[in-house]
PDB file of C-alpha atoms and ligand atoms in Angstrom:
ATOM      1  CA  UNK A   1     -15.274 -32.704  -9.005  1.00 53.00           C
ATOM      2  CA  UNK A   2     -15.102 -29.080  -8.625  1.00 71.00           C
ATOM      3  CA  UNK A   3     -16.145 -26.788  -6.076  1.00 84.00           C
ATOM      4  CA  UNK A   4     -17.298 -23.108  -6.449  1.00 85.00           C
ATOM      5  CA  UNK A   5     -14.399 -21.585  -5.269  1.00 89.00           C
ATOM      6  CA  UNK A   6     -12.465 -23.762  -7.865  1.00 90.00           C
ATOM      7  CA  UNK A   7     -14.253 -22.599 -10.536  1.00 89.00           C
ATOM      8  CA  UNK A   8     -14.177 -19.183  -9.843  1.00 90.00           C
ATOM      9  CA  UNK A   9     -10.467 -19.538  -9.993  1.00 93.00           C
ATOM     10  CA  UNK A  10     -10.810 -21.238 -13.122  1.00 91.00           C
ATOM     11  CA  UNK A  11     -13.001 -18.447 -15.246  1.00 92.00           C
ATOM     12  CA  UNK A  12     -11.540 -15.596 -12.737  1.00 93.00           C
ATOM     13  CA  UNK A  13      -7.823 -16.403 -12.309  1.00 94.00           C
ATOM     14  CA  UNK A  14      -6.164 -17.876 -14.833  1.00 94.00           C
ATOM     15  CA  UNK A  15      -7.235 -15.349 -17.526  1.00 94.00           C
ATOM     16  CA  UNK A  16      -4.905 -12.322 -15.594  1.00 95.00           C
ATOM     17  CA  UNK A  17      -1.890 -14.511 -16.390  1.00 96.00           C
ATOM     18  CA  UNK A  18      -1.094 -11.964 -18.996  1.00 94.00           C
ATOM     19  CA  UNK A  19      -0.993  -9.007 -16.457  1.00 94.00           C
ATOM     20  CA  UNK A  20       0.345 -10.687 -13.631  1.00 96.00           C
ATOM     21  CA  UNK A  21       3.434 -11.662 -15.151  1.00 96.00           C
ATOM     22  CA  UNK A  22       3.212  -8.164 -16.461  1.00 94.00           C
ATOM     23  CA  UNK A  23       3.342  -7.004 -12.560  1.00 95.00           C
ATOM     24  CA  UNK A  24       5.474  -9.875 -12.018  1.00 95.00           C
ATOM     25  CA  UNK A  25       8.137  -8.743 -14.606  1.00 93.00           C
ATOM     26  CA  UNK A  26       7.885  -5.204 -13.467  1.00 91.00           C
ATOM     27  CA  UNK A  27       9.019  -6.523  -9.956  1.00 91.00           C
ATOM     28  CA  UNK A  28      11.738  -8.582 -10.595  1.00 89.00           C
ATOM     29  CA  UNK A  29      12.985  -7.225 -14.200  1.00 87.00           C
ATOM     30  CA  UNK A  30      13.604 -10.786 -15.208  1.00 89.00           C
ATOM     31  CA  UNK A  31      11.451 -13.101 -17.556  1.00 92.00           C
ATOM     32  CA  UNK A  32      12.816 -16.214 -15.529  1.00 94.00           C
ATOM     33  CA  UNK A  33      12.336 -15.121 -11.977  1.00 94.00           C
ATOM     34  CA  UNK A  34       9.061 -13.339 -12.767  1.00 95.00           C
ATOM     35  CA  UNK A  35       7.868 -17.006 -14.374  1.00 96.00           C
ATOM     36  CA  UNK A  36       8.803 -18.949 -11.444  1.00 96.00           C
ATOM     37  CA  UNK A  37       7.584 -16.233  -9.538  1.00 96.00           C
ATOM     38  CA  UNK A  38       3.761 -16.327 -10.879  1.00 97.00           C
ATOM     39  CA  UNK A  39       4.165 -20.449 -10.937  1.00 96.00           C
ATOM     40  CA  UNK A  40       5.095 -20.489  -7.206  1.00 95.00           C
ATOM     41  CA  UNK A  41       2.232 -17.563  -6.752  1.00 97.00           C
ATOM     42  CA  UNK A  42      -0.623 -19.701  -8.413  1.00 96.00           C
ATOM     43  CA  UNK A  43       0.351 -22.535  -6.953  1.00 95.00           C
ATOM     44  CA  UNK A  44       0.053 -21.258  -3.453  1.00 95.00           C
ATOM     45  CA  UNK A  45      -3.303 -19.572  -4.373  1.00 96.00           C
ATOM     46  CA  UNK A  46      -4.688 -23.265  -5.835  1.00 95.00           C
ATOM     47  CA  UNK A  47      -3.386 -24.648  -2.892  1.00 93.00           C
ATOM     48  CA  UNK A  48      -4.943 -22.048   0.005  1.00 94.00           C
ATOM     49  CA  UNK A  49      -8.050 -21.838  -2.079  1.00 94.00           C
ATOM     50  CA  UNK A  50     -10.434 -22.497   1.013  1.00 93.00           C
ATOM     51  CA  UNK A  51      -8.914 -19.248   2.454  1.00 93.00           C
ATOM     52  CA  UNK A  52     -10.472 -16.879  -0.310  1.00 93.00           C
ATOM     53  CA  UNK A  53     -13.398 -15.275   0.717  1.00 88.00           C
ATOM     54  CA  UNK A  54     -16.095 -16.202  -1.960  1.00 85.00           C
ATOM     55  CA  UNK A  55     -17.794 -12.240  -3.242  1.00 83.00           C
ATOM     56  CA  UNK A  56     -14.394 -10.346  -2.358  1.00 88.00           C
ATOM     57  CA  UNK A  57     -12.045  -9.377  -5.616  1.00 91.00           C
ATOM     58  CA  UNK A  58      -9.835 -12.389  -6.530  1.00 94.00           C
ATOM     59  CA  UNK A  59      -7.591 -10.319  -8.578  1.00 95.00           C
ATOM     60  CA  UNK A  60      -6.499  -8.352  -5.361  1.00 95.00           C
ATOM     61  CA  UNK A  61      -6.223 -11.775  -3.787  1.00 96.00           C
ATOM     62  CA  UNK A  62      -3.968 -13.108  -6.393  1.00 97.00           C
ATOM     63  CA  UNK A  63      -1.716  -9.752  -6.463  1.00 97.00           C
ATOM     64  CA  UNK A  64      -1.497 -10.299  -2.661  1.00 96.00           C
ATOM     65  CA  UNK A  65      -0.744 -13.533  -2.775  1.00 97.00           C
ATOM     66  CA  UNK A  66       2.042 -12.836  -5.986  1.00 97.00           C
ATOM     67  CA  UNK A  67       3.175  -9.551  -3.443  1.00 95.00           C
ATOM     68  CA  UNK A  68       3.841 -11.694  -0.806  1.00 93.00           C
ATOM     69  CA  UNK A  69       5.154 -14.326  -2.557  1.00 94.00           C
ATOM     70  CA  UNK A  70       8.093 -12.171  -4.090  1.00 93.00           C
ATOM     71  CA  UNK A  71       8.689 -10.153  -0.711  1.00 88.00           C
ATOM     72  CA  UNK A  72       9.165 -13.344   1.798  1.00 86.00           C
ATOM     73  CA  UNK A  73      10.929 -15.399  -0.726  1.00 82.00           C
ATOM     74  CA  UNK A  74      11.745 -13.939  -3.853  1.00 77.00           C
ATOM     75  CA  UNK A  75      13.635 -10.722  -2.850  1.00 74.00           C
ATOM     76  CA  UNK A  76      16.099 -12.609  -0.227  1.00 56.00           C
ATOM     77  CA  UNK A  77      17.911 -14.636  -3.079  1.00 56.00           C
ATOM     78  CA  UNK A  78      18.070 -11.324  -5.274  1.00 53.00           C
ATOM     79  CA  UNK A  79      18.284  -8.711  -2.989  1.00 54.00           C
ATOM     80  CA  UNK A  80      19.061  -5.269  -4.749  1.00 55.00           C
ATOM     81  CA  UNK A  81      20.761  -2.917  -3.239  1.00 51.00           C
ATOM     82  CA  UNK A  82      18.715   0.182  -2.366  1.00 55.00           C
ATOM     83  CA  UNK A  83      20.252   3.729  -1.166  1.00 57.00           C
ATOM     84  CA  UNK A  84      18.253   6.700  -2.200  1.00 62.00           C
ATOM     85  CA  UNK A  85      18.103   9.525  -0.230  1.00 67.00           C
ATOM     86  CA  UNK A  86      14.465  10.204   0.647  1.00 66.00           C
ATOM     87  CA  UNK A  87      14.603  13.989   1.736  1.00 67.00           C
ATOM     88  CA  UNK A  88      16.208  14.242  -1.544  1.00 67.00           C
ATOM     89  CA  UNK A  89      12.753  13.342  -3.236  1.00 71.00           C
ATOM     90  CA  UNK A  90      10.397  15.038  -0.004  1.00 72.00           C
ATOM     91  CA  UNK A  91      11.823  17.937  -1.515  1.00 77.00           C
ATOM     92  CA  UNK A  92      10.334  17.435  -4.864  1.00 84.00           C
ATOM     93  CA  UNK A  93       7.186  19.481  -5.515  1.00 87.00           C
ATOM     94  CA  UNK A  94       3.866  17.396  -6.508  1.00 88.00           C
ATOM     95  CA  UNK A  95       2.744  17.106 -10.540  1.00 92.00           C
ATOM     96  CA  UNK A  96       6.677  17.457 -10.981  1.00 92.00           C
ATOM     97  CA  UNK A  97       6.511  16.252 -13.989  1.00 93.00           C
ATOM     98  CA  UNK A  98       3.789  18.718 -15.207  1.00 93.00           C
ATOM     99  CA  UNK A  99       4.983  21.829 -13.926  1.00 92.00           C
ATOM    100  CA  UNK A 100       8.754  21.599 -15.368  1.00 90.00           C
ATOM    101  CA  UNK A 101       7.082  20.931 -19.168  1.00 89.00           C
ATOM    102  CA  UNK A 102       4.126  23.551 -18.706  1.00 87.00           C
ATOM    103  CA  UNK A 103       7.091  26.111 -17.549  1.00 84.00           C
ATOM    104  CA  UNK A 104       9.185  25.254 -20.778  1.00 79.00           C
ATOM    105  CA  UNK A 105       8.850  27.985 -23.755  1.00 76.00           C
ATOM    106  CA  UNK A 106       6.190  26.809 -26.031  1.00 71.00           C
ATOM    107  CA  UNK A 107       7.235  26.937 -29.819  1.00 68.00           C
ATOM    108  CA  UNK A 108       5.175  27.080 -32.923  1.00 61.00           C
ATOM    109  CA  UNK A 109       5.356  23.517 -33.647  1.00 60.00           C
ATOM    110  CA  UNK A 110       6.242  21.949 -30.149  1.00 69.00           C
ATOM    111  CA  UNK A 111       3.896  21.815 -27.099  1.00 76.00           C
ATOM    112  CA  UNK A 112       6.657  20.254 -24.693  1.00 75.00           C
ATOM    113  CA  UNK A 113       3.804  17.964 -22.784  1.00 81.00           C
ATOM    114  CA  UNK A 114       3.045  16.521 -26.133  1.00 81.00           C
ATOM    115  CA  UNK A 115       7.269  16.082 -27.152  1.00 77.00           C
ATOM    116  CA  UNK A 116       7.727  14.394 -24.014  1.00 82.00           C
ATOM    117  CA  UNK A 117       4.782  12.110 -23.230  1.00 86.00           C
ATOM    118  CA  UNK A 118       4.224  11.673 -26.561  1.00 86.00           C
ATOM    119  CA  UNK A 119       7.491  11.082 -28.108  1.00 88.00           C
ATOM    120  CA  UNK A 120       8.602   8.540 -24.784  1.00 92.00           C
ATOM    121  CA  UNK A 121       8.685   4.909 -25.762  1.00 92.00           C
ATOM    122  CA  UNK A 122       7.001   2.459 -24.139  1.00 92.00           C
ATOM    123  CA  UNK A 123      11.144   1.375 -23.075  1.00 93.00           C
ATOM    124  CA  UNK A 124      11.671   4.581 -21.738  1.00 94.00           C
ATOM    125  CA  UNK A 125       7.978   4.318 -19.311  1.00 95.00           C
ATOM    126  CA  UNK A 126       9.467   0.822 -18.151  1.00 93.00           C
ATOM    127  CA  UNK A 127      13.164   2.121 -17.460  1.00 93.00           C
ATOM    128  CA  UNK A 128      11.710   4.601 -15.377  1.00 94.00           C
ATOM    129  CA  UNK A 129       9.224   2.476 -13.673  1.00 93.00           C
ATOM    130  CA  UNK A 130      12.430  -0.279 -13.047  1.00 91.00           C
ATOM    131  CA  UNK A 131      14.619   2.397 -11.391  1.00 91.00           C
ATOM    132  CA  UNK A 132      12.039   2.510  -8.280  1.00 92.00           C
ATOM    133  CA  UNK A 133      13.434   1.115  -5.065  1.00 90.00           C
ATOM    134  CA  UNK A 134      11.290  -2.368  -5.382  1.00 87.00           C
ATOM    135  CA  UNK A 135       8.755  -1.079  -2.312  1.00 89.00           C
ATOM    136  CA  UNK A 136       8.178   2.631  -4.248  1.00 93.00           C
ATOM    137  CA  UNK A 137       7.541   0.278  -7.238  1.00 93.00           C
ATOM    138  CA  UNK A 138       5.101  -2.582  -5.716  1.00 94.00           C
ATOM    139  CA  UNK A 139       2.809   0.374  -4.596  1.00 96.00           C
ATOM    140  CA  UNK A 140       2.785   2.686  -7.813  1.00 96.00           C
ATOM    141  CA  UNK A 141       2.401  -0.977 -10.056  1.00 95.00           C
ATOM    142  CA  UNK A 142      -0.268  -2.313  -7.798  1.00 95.00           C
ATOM    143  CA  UNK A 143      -2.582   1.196  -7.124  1.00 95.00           C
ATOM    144  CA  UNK A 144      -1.749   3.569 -10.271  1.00 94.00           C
ATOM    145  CA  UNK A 145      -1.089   1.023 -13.222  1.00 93.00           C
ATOM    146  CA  UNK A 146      -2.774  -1.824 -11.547  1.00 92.00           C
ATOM    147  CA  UNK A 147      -6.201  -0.116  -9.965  1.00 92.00           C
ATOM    148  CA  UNK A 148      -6.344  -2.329  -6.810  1.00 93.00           C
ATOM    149  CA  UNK A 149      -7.548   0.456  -3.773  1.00 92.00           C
ATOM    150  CA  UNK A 150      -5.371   1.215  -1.146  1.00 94.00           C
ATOM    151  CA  UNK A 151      -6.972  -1.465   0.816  1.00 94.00           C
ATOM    152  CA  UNK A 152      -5.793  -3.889  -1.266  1.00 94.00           C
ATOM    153  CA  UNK A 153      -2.422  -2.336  -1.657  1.00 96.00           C
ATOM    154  CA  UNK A 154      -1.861  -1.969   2.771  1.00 96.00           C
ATOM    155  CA  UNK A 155      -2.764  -5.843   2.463  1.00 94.00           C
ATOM    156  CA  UNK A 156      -0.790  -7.102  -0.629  1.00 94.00           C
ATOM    157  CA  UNK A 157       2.131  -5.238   0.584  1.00 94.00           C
ATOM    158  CA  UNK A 158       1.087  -5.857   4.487  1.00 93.00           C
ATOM    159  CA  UNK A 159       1.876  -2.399   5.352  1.00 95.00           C
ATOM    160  CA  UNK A 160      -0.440   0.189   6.450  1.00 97.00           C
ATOM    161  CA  UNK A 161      -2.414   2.831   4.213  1.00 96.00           C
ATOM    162  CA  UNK A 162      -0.749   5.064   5.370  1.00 96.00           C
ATOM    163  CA  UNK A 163       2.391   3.728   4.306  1.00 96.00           C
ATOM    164  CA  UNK A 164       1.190   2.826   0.718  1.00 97.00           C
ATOM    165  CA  UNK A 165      -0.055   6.628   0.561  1.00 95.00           C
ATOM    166  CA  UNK A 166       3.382   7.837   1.615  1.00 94.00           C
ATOM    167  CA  UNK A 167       5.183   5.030  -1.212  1.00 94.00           C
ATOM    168  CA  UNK A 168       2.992   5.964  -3.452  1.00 95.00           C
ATOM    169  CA  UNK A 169       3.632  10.278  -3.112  1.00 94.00           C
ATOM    170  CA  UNK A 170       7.269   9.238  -3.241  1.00 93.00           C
ATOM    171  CA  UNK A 171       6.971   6.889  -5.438  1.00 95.00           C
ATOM    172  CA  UNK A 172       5.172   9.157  -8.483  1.00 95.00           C
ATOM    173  CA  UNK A 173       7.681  11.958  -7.587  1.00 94.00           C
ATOM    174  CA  UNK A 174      10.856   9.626  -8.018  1.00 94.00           C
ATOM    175  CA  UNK A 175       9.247   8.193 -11.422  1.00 95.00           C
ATOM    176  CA  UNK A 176       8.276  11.667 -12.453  1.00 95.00           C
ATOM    177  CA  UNK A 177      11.617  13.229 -11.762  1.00 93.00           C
ATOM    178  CA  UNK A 178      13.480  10.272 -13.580  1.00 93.00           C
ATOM    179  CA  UNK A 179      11.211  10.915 -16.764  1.00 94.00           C
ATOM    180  CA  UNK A 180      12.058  14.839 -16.928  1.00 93.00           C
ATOM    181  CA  UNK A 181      15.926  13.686 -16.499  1.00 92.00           C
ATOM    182  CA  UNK A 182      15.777  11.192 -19.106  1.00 92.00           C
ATOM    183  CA  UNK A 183      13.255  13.984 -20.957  1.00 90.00           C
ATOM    184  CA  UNK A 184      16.698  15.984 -21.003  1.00 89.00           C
ATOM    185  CA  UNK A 185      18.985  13.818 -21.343  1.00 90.00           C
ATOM    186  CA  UNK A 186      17.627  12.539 -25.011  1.00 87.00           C
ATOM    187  CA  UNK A 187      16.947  15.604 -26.227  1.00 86.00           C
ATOM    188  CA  UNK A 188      13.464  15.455 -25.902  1.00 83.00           C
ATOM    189  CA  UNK A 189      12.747  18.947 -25.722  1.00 78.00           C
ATOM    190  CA  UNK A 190      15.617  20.332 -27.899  1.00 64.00           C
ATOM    191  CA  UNK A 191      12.737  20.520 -31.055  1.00 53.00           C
ATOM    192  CA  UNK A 192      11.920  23.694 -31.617  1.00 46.00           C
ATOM    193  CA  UNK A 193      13.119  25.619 -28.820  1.00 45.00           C
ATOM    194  CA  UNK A 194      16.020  25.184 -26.588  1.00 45.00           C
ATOM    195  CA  UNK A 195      17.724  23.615 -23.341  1.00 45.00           C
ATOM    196  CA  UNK A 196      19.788  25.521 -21.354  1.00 45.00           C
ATOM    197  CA  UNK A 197      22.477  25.992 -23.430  1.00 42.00           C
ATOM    198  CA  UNK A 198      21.797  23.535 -25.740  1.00 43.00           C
ATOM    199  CA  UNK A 199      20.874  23.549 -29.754  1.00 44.00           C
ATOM    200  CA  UNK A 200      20.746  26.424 -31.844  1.00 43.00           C
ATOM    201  CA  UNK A 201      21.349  25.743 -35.768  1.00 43.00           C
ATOM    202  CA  UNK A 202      23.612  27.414 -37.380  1.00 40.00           C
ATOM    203  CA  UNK A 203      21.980  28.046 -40.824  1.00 38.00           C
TER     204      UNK A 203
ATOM    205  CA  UNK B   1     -14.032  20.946  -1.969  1.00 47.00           C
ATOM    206  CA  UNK B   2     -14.184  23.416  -4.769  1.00 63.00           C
ATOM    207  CA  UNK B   3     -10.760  24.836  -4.303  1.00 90.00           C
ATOM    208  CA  UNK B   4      -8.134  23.658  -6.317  1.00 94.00           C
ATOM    209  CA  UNK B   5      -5.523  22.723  -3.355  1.00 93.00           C
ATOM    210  CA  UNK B   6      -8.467  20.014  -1.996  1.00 91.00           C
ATOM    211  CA  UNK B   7      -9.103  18.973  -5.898  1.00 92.00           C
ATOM    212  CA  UNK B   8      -5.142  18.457  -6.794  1.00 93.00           C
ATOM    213  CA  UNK B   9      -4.896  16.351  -3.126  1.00 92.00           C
ATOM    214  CA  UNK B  10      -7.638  13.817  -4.747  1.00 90.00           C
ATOM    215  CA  UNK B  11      -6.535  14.010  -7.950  1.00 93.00           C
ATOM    216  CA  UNK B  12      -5.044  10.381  -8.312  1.00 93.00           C
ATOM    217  CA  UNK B  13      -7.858   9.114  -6.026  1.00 91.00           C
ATOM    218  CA  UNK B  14     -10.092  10.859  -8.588  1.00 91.00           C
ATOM    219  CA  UNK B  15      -8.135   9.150 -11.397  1.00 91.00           C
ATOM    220  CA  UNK B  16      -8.037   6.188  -9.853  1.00 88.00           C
ATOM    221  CA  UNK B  17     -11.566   6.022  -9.546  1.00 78.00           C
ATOM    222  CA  UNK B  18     -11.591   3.115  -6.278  1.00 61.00           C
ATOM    223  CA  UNK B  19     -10.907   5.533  -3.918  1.00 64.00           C
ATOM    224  CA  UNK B  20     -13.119   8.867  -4.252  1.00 68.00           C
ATOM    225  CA  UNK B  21     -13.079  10.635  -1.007  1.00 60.00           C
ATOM    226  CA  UNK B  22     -16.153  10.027   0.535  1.00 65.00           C
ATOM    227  CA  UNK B  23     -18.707  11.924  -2.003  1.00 65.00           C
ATOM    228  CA  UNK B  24     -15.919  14.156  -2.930  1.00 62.00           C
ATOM    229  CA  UNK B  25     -15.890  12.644  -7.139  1.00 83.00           C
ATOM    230  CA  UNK B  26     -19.096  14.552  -7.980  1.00 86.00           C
ATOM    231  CA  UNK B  27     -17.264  18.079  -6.534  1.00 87.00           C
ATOM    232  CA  UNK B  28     -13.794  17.339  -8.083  1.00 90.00           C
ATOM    233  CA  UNK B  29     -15.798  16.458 -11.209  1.00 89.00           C
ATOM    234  CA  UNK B  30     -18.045  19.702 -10.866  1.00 90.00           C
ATOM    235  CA  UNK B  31     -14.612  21.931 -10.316  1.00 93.00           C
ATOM    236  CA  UNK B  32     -12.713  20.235 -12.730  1.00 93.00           C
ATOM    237  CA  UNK B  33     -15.293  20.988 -15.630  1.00 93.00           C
ATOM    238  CA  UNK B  34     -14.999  24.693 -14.639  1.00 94.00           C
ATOM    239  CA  UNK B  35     -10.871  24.920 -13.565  1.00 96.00           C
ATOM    240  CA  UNK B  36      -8.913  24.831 -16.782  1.00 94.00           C
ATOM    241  CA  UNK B  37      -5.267  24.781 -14.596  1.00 93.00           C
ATOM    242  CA  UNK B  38      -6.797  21.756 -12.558  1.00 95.00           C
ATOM    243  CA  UNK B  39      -8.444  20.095 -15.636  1.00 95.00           C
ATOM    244  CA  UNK B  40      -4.613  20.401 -17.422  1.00 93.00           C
ATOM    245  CA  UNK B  41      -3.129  18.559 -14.519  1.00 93.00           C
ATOM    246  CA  UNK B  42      -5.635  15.563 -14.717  1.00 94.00           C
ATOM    247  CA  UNK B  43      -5.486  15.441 -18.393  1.00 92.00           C
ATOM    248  CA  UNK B  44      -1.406  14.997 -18.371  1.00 93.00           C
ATOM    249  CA  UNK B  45      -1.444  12.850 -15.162  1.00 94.00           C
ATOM    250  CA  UNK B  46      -4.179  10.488 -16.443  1.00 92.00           C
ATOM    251  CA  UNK B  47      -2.468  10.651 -20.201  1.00 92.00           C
ATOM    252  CA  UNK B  48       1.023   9.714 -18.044  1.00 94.00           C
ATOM    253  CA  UNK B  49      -0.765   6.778 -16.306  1.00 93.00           C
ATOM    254  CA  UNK B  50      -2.176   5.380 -19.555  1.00 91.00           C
ATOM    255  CA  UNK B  51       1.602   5.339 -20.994  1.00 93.00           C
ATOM    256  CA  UNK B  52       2.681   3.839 -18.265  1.00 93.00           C
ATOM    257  CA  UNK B  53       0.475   1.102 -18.259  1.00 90.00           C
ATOM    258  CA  UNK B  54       0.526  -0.016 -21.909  1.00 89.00           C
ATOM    259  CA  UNK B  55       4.206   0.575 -21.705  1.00 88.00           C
ATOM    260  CA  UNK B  56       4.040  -2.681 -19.105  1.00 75.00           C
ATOM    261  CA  UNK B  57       2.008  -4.846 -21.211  1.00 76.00           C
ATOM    262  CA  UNK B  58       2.860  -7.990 -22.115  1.00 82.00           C
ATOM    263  CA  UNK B  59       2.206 -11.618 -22.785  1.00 88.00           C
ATOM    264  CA  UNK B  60       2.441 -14.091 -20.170  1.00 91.00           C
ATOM    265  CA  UNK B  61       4.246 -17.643 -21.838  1.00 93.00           C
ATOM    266  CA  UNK B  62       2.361 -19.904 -23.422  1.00 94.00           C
ATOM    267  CA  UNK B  63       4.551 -22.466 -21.597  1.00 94.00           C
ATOM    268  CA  UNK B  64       3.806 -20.858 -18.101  1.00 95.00           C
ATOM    269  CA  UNK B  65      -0.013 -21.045 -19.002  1.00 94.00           C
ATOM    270  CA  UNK B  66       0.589 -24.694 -19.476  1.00 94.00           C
ATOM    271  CA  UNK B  67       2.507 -25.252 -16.620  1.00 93.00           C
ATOM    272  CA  UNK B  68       0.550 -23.736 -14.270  1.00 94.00           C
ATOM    273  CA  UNK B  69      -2.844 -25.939 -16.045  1.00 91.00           C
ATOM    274  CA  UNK B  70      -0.779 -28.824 -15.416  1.00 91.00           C
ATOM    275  CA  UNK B  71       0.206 -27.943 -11.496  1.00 86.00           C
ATOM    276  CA  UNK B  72      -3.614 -27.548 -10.799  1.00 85.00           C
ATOM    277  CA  UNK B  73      -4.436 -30.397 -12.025  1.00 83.00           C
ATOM    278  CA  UNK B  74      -1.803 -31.921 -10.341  1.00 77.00           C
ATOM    279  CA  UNK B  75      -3.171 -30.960  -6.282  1.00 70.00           C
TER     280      UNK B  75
HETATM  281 ZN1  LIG C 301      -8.716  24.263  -9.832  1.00 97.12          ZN
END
């Protein structure tokens, strides 16, 4: 015997296994925690089913659930250490990102938004993503790549919005600024024009 | 809301789609058809964001799926 809100859970829940232990990975960058972690998550939903709210979004339910579930007991057996220096990245101008590619020479066959973006790898997107201190991270997985509102976010994270809008700010500038280094670093943008003092063929 | 400043402030809220400033998406989409410098920005933010979520796609374990069948079944 079933009731509604087991049902729901049923045709609602279970099918975002695949990107929960998406988010899941992203959090704890390890295919074993981030399976016990969604076990120990849908457990704990099945088991505090009579506290979702039948009509409300399940899926931000779950990720709260999941978000809580790896800040109370996940992170204290793997804690990471985090130092960044925060003014370091207040400094950092919005659409980072954006503004040092559109300021790069343009060649004839290189638009530098289309070398970078383009030419990334899908490895590259998730180093960067990783890097984030895990709280920068939680809030740009769970509103930008995720599309939960910052409702959802402020109570998945059980912060205030104004605190996910500050982690997320941060958050997209410390992501974007880690692209453009890693832009650099691999020579991204050496093709068809140059780097600083980089690249010119001798022919 | 038609200058750009006020557009580029709402620009992930406008990407994001869940959280339009109160009426604001109809304005931002209005100045956005009409600012090429703003209508750039969105393009490579939104093109950014669509990266970076394929680039965290994956498959959860079939043997997760099954365990987690198996635990709600269990309670
Ligand atoms: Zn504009």
């Amino acid at each position: 015997m079933r009731n509604a809100r087991q049902d729901e859970f049923q045709t609602k829940a279970l099918p975002l296994l695949d990107e929960v232990y998406g988010v899941a990975l992203r959090m704890t960058h390890n295919p074993e925690a981030a399976e016990d972690l969604v076990a120990d998550a849908y457990a704990r939903a099945w088991k505090n089913l009579d506290q979702f709210q039948p009509g409300t979004n399940i899926r931000a339910w779950i990720y709260k659930i999941l978000t809580n579930t790896y800040i109370n007991n996940y992170r204290k057996k793997h804690r990471e250490p985090e130092r960044v220096s925060l003014d370091a990245y207040d400094r950092i101008e919005d659409f980072y990102l954006y503004n040092r590619l559109t300021q790069q020479p343009r060649s004839f066959h290189a638009d530098p938004v289309e070398s970078v973006v383009g030419q990334m790898t899908n490895e590259d997107f998730k180093r960067a993503l990783d890097k984030l201190p895990e709280e920068y991270r939680a809030a740009v997985i769970l509103y930008d790549l995720q599309g939960l509102s910052y409702q959802e976010v402020a109570e998945a994270m059980d912060v205030p919005l104004g605190t996910v809008r500050s982690r997320l700010a941060r958050g997209r500038k410390m992501l974007q600024s880690s692209l453009w280094t890693h832009a650099k670093e691999a020579g991204l943008l050496a093709d068809g024009f140059q780097v600083g003092s980089a690249v010119r063929r001798k022919s | 809301m038609s200058h750009c400043e006020d557009v580029l402030d709402h620009l992930y809220e406008y990407i994001h789609s869940n959280d339009f400033p109160s009426d604001g998406g109809t304005e931002i989409k209005k100045h956005l058809q009409n600012c090429r410098s703003c209508f750039s920005r969105y393009e490579f933010e939104q093109r950014l964001l669509e990266r970076l979520r394929n680039a965290g796609c994956c498959q959860c374990p079939d043997s997760l799926k099954k365990k987690i069948q198996f635990l709600i079944k269990q309670f």
